[in-house]
PDB file of C-alpha atoms in Angstrom:
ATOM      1  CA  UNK Q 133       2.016 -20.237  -1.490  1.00  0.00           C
ATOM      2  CA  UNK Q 134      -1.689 -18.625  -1.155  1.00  0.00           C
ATOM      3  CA  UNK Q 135      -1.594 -15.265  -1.240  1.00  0.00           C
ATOM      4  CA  UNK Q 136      -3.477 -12.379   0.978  1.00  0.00           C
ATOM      5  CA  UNK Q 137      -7.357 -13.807   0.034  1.00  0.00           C
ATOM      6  CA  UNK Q 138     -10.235 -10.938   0.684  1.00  0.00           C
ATOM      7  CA  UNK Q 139     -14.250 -10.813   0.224  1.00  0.00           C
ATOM      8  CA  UNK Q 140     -16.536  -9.841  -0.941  1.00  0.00           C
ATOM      9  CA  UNK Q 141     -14.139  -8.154  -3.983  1.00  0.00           C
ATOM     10  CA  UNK Q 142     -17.362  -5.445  -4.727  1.00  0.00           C
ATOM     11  CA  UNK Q 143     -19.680  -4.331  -2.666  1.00  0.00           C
ATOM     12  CA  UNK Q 144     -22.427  -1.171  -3.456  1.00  0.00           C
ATOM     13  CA  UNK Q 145     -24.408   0.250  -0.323  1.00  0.00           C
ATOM     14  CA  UNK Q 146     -26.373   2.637   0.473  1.00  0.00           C
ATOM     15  CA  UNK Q 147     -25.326   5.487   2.979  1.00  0.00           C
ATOM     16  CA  UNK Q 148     -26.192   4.750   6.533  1.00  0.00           C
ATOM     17  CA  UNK Q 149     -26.210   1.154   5.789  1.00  0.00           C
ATOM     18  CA  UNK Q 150     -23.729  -1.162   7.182  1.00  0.00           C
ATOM     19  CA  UNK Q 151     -20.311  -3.240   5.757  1.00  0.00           C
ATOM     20  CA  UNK Q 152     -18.475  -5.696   6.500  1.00  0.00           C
ATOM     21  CA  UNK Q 153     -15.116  -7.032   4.778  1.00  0.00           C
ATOM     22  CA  UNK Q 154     -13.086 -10.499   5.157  1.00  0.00           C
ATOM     23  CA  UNK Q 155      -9.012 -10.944   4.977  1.00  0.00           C
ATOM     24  CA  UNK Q 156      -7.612 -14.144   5.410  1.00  0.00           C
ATOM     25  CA  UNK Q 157      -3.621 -13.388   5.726  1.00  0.00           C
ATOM     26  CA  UNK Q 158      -0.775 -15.647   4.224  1.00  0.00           C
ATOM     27  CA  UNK Q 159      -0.102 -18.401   6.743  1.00  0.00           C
ATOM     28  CA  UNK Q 160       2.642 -17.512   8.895  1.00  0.00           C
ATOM     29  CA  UNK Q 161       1.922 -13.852   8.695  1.00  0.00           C
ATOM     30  CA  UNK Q 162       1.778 -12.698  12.141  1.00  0.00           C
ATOM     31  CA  UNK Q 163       0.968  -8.908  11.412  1.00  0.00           C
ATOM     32  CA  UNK Q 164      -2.234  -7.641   9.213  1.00  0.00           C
ATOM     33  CA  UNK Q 165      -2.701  -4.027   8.139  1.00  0.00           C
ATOM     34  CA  UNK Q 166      -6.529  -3.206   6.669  1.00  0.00           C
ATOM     35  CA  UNK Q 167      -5.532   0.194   4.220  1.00  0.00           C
ATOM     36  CA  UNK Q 168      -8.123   2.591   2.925  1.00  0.00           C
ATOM     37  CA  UNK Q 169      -7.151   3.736  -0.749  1.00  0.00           C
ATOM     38  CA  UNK Q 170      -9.128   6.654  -2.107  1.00  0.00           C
ATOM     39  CA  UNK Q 171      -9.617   6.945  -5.386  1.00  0.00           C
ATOM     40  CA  UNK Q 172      -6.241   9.101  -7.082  1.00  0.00           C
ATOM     41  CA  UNK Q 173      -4.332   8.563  -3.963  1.00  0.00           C
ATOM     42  CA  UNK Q 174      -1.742   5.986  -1.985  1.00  0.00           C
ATOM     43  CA  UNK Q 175      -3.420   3.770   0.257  1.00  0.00           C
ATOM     44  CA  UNK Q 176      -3.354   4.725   4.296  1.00  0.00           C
ATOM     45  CA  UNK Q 177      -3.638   2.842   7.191  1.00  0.00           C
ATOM     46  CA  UNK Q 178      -6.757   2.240   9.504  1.00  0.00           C
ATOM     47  CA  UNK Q 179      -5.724  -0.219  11.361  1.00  0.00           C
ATOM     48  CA  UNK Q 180      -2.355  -2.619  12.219  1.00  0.00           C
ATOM     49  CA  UNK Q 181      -2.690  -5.900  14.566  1.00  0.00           C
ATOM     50  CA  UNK Q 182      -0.091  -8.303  15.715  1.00  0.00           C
ATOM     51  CA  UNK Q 183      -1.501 -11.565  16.132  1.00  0.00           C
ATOM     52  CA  UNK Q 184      -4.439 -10.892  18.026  1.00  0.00           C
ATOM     53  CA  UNK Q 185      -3.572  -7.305  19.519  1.00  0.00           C
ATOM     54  CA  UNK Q 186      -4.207  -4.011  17.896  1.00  0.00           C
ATOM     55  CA  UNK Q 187      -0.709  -2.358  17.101  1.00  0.00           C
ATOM     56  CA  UNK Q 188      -1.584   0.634  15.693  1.00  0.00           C
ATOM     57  CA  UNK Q 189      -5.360   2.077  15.319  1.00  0.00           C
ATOM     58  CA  UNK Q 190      -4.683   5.874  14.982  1.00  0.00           C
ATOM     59  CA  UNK Q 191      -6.332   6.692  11.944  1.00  0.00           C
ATOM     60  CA  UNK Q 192      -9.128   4.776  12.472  1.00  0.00           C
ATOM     61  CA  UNK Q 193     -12.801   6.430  12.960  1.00  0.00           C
ATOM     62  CA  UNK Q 194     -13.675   4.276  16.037  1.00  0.00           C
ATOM     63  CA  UNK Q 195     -17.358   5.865  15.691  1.00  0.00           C
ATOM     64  CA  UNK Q 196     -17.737   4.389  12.749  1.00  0.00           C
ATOM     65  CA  UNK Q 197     -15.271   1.973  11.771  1.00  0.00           C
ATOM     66  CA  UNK Q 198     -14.237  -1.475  13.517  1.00  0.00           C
ATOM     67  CA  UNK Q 199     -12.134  -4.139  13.149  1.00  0.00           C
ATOM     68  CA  UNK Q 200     -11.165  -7.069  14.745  1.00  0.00           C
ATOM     69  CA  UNK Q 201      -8.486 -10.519  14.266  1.00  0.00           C
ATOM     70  CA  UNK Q 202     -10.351 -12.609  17.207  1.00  0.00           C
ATOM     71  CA  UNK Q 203      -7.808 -15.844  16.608  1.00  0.00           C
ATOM     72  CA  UNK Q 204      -5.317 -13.875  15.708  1.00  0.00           C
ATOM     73  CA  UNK Q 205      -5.708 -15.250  12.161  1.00  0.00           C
ATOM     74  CA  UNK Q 206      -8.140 -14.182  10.199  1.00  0.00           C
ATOM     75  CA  UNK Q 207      -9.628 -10.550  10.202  1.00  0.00           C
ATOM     76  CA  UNK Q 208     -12.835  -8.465   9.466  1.00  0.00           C
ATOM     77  CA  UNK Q 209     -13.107  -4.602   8.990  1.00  0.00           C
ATOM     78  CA  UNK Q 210     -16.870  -2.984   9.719  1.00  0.00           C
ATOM     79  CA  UNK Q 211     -18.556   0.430   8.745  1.00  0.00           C
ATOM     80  CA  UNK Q 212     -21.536   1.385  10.591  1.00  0.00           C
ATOM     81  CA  UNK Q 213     -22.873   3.477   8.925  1.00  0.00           C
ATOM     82  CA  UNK Q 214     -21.586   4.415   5.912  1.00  0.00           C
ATOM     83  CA  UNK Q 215     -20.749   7.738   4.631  1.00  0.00           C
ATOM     84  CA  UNK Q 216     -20.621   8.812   1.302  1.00  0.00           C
ATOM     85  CA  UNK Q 217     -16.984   9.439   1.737  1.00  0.00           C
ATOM     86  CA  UNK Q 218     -16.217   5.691   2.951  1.00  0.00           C
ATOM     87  CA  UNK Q 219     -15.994   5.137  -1.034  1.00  0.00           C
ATOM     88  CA  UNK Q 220     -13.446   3.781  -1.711  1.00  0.00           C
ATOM     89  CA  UNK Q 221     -10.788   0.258  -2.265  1.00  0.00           C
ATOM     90  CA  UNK Q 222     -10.198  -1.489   1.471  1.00  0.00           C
ATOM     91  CA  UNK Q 223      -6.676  -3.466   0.951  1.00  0.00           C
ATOM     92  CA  UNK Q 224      -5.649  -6.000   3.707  1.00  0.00           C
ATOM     93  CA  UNK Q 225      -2.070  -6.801   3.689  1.00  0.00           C
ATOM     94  CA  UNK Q 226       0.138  -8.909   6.235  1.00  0.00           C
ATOM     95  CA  UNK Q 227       3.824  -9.575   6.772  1.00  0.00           C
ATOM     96  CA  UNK Q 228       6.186 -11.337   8.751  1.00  0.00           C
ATOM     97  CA  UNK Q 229       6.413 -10.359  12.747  1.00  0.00           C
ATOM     98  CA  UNK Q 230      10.073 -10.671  12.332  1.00  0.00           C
ATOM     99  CA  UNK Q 231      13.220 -12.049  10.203  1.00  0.00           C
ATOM    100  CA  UNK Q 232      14.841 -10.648   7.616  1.00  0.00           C
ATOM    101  CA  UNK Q 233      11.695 -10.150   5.099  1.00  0.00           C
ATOM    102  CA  UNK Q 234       9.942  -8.754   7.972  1.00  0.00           C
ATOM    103  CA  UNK Q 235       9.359  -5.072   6.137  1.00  0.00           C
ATOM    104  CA  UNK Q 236       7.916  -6.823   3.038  1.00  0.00           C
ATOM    105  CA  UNK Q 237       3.805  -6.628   3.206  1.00  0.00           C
ATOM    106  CA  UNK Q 238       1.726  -8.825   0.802  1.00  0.00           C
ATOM    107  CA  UNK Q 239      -1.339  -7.035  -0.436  1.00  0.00           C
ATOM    108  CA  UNK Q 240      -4.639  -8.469  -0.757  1.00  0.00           C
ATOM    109  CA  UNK Q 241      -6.826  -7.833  -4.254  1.00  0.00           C
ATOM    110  CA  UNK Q 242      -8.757  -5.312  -2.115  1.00  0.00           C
ATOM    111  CA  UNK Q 243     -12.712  -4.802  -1.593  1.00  0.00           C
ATOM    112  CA  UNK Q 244     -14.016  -1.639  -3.506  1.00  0.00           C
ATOM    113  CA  UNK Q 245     -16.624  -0.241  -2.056  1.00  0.00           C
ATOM    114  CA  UNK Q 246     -18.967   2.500  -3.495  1.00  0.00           C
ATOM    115  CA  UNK Q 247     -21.868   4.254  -1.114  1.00  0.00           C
ATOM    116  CA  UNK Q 248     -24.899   5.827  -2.642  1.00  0.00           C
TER     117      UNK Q 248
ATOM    118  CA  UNK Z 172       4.612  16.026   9.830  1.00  0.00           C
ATOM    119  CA  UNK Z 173       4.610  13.392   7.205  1.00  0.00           C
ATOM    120  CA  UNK Z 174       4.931  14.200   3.513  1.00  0.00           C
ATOM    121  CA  UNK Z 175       5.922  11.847   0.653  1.00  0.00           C
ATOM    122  CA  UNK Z 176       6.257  13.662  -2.350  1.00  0.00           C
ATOM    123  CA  UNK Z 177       6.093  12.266  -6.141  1.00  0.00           C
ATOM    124  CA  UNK Z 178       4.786  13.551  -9.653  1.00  0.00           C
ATOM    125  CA  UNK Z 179       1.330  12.873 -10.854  1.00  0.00           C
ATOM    126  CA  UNK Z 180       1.187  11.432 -14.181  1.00  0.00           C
ATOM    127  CA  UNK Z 181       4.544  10.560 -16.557  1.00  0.00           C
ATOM    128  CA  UNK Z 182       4.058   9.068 -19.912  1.00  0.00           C
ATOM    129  CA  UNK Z 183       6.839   7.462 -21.839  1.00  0.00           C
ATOM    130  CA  UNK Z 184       7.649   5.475 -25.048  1.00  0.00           C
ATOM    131  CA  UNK Z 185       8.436   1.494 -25.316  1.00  0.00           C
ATOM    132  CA  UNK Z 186      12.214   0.884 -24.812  1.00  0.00           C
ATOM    133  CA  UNK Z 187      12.971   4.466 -23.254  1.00  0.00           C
ATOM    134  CA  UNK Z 188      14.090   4.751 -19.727  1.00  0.00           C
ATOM    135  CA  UNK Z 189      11.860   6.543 -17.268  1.00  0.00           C
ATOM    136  CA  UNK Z 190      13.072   8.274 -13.421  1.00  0.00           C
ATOM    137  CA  UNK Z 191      10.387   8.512 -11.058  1.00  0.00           C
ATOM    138  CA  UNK Z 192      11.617  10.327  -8.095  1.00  0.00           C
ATOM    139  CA  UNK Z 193       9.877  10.682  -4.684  1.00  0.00           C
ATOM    140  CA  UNK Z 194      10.966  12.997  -1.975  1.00  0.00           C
ATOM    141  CA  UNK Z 195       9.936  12.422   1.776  1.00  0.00           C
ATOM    142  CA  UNK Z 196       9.692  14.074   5.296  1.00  0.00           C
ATOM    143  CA  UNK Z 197       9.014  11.108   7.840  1.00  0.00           C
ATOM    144  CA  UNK Z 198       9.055  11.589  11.575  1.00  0.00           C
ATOM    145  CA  UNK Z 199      11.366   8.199  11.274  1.00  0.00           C
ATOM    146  CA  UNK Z 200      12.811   6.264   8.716  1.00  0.00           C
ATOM    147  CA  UNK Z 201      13.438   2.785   8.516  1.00  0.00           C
ATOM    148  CA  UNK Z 202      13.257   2.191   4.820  1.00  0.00           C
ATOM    149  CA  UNK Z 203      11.637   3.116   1.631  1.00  0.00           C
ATOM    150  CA  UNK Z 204      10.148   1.004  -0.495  1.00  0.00           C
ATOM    151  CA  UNK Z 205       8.595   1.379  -3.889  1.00  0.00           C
ATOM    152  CA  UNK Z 206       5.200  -0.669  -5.427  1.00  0.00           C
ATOM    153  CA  UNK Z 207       4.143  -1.087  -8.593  1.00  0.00           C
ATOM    154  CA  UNK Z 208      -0.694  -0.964  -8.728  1.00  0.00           C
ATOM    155  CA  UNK Z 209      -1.935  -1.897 -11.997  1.00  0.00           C
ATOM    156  CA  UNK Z 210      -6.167  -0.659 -12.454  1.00  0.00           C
ATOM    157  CA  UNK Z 211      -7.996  -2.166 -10.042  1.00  0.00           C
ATOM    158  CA  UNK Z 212      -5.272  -4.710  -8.693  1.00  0.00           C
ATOM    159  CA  UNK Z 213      -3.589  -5.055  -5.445  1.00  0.00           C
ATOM    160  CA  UNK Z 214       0.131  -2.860  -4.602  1.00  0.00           C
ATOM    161  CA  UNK Z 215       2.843  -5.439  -5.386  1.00  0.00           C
ATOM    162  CA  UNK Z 216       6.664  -5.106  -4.389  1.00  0.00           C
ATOM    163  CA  UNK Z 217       9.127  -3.882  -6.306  1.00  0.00           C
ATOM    164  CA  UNK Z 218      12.079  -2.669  -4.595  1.00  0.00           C
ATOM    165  CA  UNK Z 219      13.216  -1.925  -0.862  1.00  0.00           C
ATOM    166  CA  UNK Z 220      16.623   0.773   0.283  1.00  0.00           C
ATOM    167  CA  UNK Z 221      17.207   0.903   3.807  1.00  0.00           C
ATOM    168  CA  UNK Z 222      20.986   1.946   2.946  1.00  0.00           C
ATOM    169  CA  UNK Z 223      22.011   4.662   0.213  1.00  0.00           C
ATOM    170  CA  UNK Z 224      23.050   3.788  -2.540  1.00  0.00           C
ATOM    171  CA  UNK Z 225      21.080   2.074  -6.007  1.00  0.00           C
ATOM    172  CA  UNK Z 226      19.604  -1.469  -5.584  1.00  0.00           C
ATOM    173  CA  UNK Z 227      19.546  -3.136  -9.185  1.00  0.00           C
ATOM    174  CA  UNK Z 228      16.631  -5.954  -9.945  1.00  0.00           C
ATOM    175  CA  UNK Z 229      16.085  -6.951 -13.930  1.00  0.00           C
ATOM    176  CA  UNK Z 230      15.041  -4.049 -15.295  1.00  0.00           C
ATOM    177  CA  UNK Z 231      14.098  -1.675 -12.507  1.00  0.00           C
ATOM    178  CA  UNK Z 232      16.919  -0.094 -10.086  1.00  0.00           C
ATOM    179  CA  UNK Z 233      15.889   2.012  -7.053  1.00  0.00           C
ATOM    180  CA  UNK Z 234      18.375   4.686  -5.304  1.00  0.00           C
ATOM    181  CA  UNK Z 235      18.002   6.727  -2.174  1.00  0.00           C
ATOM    182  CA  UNK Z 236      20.026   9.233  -0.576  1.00  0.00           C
ATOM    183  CA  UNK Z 237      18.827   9.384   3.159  1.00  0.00           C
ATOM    184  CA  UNK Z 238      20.514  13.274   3.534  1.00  0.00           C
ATOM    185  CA  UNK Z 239      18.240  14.523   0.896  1.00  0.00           C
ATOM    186  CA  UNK Z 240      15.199  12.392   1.821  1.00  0.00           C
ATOM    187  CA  UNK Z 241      15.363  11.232  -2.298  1.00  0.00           C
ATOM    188  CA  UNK Z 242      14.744   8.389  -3.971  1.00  0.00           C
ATOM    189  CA  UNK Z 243      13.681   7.623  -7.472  1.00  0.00           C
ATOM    190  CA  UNK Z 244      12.681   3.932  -9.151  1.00  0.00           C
ATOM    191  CA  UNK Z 245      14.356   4.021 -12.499  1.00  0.00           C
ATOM    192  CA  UNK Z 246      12.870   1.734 -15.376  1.00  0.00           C
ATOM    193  CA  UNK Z 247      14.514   0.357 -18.435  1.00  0.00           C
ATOM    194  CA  UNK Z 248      13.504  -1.077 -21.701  1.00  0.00           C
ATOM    195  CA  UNK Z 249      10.042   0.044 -21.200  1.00  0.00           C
ATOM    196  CA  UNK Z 250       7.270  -2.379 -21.980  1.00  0.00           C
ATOM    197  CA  UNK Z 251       3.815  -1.625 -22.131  1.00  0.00           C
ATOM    198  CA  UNK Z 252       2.955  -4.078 -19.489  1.00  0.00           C
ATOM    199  CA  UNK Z 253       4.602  -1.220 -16.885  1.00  0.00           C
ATOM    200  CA  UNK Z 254       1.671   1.526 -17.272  1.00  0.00           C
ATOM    201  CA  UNK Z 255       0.985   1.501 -13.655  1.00  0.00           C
ATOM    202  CA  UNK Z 256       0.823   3.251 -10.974  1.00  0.00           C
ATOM    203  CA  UNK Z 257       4.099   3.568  -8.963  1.00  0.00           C
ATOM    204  CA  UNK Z 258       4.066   4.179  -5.550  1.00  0.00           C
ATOM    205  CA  UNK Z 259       6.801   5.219  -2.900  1.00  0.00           C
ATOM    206  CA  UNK Z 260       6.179   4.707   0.648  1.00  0.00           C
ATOM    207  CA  UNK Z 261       8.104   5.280   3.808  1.00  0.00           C
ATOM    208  CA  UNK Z 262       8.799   2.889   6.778  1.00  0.00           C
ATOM    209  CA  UNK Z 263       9.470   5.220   9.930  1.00  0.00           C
ATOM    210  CA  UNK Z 264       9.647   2.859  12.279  1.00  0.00           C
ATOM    211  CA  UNK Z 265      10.387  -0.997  12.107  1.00  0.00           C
ATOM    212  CA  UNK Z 266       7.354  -3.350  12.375  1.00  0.00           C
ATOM    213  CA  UNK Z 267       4.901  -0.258  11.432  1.00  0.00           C
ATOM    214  CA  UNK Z 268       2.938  -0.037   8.511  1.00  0.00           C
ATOM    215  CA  UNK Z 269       3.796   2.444   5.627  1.00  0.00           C
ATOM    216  CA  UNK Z 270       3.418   6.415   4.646  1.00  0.00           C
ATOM    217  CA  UNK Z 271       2.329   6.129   1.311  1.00  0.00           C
ATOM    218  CA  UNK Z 272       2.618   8.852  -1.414  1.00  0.00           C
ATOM    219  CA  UNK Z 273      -0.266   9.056  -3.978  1.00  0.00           C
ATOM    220  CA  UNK Z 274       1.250   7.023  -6.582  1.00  0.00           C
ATOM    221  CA  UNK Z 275       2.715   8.345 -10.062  1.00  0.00           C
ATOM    222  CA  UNK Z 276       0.717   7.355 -12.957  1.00  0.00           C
ATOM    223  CA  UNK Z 277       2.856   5.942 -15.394  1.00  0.00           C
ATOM    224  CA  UNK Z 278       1.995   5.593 -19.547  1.00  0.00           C
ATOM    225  CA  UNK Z 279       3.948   3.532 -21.970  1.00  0.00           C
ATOM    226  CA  UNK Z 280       2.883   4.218 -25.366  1.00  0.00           C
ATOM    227  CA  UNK Z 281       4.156   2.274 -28.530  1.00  0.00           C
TER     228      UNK Z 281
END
């Protein structure tokens, strides 16, 4: 089975400019979680949606950051604009809404990003 | 608050057996789960306790003890191929995403 596919796998911007990553979940994976992992530490979450509906968007910086899963499939995570501190490795994962392998989450290869 | 606790760096020899432990205050709990991050790739699975008690698979075994919010992944026959980072995360509620701790950096030497 495909894993959790993600692009672009580097990306180098400038601050202020703008970014945009990809996730395409494994098939069948109703829930998709976009992580931020800083350099040195575990990742954390930005943002958790079920299908197409945002579960869990606490820790996101909504002036800054968005995110959308229109089709409840596929997924993409913006910055506008970037900060210096934005630097960092964006992991999508996804996992099974329900069932017995529901708590198991499939990472992606991740997008690191630096800013400049 | 939410805290998930776990040493830095541990360095070990082929063959020897290694204890990382992890200790964690979670507003919830609905599992712990421990992943293995090699540089610059993607967490992968390695173990999951919901129960206490140790969970054997191969060569790793994970325990926790829910009273003590403790849990350590324990690694045999150390091969070099296990220098990684280990992380220990928390589930504190079911269908939520997980409290990660920083990761403990692990290196096998020969």
């Amino acid at each position: 089975e495909a894993g959790v596919a993600q692009s672009p796998r580097y990306k180098i911007i400038e601050k202020r400019q703008s970014v945009a990553f990809w996730c395409n979940p494994i098939s069948g994976h109703a829930t998709l979680y976009w992580y931020q992992q800083i350099l040195g530490q575990g990742p954390k979450l930005l943002i958790q949606f079920q299908n197409n509906g945002v579960v869990d968007d606490s820790q996101l910086p909504k002036d800054r950051f968005s995110a959308e899963r229109l089709k409840g499939v596929d997924s993409t995570l913006k910055i506008q604009p970037a900060k210096l501190e934005d630097s960092a490795v964006y992991l999508c994962a996804s996992s099974l809404a329900e069932g017995t392998r529901a708590y198991e989450q499939y990472f992606g290869p991740g997008t690191r990003l630096t800013v400049t | 608050g939410q805290n998930i606790d776990q040493p830095t760096e541990m360095t070990a020899t082929e063959g020897a057996i290694v204890q990382i432990n992890c200790t964690y205050q979670t507003s919830g709990f609905n599992g712990l789960f421990w992943y293995q991050q090699h540089a610059g790739e993607a967490p992968t699975f390695l173990s999951y306790n919901v129960l206490d008690g140790l969970e054997e698979k191969g060569r790793f075994s994970s325990f926790l003890s829910r009273s003590k919010g403790y849990s350590y992944l324990l690694l045999k026959e150390l091969q070099m191929k296990d220098s990684a980072s280990y992380l220990c995360a928390v589930s504190n509620q079911a269908g939520t995403a997980l409290i990660f701790g920083k990761g403990t950096t692990l290196s096998v030497s020969s």
